[in-house]
PDB file of C-alpha atoms in Angstrom:
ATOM      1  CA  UNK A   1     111.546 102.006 122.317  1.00 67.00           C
ATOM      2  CA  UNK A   2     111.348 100.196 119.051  1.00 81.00           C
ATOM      3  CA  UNK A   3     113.935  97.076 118.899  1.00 88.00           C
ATOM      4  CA  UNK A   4     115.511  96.179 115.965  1.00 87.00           C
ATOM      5  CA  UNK A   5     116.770  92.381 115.004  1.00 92.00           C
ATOM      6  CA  UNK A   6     120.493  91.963 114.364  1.00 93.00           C
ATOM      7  CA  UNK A   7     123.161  89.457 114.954  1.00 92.00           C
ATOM      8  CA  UNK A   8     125.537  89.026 116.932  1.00 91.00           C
ATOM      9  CA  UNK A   9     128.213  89.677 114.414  1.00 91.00           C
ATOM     10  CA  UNK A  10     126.461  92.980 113.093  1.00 92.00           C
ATOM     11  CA  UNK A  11     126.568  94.375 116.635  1.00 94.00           C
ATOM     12  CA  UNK A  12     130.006  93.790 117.375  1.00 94.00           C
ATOM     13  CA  UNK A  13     130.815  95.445 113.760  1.00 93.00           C
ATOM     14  CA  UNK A  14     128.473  98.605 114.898  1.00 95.00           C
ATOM     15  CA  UNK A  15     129.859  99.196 118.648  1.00 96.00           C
ATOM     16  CA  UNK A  16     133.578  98.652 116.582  1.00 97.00           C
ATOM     17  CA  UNK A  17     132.075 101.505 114.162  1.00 96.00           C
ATOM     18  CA  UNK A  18     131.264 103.424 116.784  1.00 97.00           C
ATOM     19  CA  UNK A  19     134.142 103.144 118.760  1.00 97.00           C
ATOM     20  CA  UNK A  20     136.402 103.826 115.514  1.00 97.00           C
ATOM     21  CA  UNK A  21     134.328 107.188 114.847  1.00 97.00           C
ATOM     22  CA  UNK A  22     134.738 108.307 118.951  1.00 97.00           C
ATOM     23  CA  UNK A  23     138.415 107.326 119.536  1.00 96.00           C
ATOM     24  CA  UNK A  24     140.125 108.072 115.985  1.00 96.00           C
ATOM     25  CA  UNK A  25     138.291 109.862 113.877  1.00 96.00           C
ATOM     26  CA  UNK A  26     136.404 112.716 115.708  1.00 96.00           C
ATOM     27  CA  UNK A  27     140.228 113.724 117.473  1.00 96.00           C
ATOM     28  CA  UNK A  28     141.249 113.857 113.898  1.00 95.00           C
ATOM     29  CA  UNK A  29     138.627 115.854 112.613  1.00 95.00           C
ATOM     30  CA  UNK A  30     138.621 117.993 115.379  1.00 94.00           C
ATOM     31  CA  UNK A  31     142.669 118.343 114.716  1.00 94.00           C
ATOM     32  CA  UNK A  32     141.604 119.317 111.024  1.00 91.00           C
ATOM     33  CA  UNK A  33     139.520 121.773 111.973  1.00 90.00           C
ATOM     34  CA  UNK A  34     141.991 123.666 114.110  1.00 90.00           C
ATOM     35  CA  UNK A  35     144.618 123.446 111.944  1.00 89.00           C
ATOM     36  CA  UNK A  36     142.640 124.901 108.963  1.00 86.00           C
ATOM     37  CA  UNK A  37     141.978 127.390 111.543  1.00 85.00           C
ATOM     38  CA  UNK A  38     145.230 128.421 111.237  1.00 84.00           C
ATOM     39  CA  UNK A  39     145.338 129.197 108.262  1.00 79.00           C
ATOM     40  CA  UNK A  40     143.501 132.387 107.648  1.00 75.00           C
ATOM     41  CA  UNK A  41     140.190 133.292 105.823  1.00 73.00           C
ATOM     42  CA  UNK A  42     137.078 130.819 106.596  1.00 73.00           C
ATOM     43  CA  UNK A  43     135.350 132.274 104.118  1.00 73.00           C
ATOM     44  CA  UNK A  44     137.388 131.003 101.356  1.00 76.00           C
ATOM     45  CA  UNK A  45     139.395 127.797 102.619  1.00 80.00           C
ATOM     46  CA  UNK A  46     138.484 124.672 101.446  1.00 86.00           C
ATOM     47  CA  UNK A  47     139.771 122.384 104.313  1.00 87.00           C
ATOM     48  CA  UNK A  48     138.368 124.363 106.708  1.00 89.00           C
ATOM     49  CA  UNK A  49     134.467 123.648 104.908  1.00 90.00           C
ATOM     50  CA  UNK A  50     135.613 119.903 104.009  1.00 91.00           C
ATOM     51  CA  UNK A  51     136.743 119.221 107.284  1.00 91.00           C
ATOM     52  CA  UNK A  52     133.080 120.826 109.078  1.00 92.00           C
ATOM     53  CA  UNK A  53     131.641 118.457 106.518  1.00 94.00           C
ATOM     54  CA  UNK A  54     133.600 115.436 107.207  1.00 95.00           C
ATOM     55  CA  UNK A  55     132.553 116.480 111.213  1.00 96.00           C
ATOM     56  CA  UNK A  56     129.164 116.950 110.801  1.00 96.00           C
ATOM     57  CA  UNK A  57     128.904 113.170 109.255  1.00 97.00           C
ATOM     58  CA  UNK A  58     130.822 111.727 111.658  1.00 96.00           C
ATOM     59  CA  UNK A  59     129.009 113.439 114.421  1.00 97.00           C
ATOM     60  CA  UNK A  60     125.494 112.300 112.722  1.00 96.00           C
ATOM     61  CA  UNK A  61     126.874 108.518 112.933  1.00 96.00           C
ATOM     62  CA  UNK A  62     128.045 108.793 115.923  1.00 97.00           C
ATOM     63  CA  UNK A  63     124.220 109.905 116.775  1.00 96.00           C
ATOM     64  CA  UNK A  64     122.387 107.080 114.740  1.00 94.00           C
ATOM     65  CA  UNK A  65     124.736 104.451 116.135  1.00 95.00           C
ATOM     66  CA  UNK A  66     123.939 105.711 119.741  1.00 95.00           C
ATOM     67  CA  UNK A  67     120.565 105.093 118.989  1.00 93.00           C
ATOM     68  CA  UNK A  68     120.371 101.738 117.496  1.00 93.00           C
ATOM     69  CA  UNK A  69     122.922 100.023 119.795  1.00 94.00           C
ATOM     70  CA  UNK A  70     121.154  99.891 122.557  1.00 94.00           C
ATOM     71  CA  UNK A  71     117.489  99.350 120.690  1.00 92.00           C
ATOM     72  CA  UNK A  72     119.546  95.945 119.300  1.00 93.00           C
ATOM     73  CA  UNK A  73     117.935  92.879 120.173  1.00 92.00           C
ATOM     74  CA  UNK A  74     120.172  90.309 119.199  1.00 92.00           C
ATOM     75  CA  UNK A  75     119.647  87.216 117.838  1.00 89.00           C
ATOM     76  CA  UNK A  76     121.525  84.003 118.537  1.00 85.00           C
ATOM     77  CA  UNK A  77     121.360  82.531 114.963  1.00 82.00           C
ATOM     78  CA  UNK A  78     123.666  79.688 115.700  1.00 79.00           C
ATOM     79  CA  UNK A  79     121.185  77.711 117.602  1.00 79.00           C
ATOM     80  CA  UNK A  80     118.462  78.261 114.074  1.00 81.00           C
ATOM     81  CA  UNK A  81     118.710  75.120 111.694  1.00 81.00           C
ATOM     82  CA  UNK A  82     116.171  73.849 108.957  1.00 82.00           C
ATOM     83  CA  UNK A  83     115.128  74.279 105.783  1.00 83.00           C
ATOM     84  CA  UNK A  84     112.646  77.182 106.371  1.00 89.00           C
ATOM     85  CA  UNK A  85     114.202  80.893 105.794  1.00 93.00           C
ATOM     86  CA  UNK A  86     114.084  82.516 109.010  1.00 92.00           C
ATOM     87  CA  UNK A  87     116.220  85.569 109.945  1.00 93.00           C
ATOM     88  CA  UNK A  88     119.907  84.687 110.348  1.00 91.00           C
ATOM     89  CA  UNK A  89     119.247  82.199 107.262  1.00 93.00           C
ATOM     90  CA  UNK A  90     121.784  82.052 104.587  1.00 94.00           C
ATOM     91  CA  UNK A  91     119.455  81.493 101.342  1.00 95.00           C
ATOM     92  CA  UNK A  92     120.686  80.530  98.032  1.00 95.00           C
ATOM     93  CA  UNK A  93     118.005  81.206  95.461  1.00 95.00           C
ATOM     94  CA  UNK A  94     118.055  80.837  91.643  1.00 94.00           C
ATOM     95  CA  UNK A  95     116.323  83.367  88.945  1.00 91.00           C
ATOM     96  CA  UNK A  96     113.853  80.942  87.331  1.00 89.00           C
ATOM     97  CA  UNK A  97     114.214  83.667  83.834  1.00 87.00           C
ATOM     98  CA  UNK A  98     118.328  83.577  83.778  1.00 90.00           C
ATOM     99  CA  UNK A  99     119.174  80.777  86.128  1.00 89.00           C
ATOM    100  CA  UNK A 100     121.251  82.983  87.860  1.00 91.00           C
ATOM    101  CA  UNK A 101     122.335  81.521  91.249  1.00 95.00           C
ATOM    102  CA  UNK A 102     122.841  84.290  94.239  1.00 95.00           C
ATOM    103  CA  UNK A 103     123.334  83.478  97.883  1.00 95.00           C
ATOM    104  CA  UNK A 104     122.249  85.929 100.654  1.00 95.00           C
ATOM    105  CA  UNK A 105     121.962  86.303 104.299  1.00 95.00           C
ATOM    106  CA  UNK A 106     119.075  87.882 106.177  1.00 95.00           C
ATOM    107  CA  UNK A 107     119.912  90.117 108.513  1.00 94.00           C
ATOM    108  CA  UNK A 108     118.750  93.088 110.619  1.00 93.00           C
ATOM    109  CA  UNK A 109     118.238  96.738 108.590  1.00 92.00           C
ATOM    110  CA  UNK A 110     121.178  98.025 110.311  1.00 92.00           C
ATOM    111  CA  UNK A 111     123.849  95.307 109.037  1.00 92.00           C
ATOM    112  CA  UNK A 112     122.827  94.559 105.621  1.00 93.00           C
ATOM    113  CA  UNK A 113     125.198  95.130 103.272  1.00 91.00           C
ATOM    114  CA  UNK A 114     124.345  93.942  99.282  1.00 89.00           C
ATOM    115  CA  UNK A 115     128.375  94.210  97.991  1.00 92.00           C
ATOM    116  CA  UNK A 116     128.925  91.337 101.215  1.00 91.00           C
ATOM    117  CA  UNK A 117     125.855  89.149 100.185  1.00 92.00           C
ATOM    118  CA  UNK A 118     123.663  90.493 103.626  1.00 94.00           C
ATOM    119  CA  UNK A 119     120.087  91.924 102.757  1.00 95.00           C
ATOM    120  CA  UNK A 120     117.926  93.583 104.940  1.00 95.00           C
ATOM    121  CA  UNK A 121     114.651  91.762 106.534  1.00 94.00           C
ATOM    122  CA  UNK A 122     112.562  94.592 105.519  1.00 92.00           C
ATOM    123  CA  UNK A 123     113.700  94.013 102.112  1.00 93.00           C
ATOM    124  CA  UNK A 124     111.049  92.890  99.559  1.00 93.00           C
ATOM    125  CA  UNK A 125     113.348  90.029  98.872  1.00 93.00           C
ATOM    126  CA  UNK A 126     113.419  89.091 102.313  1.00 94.00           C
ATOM    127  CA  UNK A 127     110.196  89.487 102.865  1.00 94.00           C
ATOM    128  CA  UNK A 128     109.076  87.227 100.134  1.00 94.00           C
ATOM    129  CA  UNK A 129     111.458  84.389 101.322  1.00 95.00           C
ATOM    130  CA  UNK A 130     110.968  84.707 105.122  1.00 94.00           C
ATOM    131  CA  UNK A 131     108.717  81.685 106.159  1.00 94.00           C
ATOM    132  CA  UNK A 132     109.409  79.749 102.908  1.00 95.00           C
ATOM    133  CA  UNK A 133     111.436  76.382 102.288  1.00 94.00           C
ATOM    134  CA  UNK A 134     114.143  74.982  99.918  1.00 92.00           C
ATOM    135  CA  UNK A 135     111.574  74.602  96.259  1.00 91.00           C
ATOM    136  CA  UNK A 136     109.637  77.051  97.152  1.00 93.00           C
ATOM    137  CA  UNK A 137     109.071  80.145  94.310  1.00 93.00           C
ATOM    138  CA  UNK A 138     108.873  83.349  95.546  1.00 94.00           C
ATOM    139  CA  UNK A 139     107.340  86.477  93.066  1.00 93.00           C
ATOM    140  CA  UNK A 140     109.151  89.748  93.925  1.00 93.00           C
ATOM    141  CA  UNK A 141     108.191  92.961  93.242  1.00 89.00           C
ATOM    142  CA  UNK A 142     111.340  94.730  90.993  1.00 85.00           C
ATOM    143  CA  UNK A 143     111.677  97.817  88.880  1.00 87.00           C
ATOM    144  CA  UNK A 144     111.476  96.339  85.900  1.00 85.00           C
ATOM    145  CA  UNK A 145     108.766  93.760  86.529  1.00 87.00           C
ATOM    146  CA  UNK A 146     108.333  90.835  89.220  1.00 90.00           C
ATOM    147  CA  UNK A 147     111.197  88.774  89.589  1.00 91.00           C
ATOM    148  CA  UNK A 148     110.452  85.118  90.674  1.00 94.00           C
ATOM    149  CA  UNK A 149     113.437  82.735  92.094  1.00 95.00           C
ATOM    150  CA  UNK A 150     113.236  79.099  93.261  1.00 94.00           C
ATOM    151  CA  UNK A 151     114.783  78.114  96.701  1.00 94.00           C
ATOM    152  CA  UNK A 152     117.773  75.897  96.227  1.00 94.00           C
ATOM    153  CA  UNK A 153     119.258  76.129 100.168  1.00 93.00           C
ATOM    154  CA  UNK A 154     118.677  77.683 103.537  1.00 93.00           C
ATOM    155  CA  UNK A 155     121.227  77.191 105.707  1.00 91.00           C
ATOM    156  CA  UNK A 156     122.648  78.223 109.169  1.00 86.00           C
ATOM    157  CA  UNK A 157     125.789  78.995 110.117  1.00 79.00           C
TER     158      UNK A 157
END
């Protein structure tokens, strides 16, 4: 069984997912279902068809979350400190072109998130920071052309 890094937090936000999707909203789908039921014609009724959708989605991430739970090997990042980008590591880096200043987080593939600032480890940008410390560059591969940022912090929280 392959185990996947996360944190602590990221598990506790899946297993809250997943109990979400079990408790409220597969008894609601299944309560759409039967009441578009109800109302005639499969064939041609749109709630009925949006509702299977909306069940087969759920039911899929009910699946995947079944499945990486328990492959979760979690990763006390409070006990991490340095300047050296490890996983857990919240890394502000600057765009040596526009001097544009972004912070991220490294996390596990499961828990990143870009619009909260979390990137994946298997990310190039990860990737090219893990192992690195505060003024180092880093040249990352990018659609349009290698992108190359500067350290400016690591930090743990």
């Amino acid at each position: 069984m392959q185990k996947f890094p996360m944190t602590a937090e990221g598990l506790a936000r899946l297993e809250e997912e997943l109990r979400q999707l079990k408790a409220e909203e597969r008894p609601a789908v299944i309560r759409a279902i039967a009441e578009a039921r109800a109302h005639g014609d499969l064939s041609e009724n749109a709630e009925y068809h949006a509702a299977r959708e909306k069940q087969s989605f759920i039911e899929g991430r009910i699946a995947e979350l079944e499945s990486v739970i328990p492959s979760a090997e979690v990763i006390d990042t409070s006990k991490l400190s340095g300047n050296q980008v490890r996983f857990g590591a919240h890394v502000t880096v600057v765009d040596e072109e526009t001097d544009g200043e972004k912070t991220y987080r490294i996390v596990g593939q499961h828990e990143a998130d870009m619009k909260k600032g979390t990137i994946s480890i298997s990310s190039p940008l990860a990737k090219a920071l893990i192992g690195k410390k505060v003024g180092d560059s880093v040249e990352v591969p990018a659609p349009g052309g290698a992108r190359v940022y500067e350290i400016a912090n690591v930090r743990f929280v």
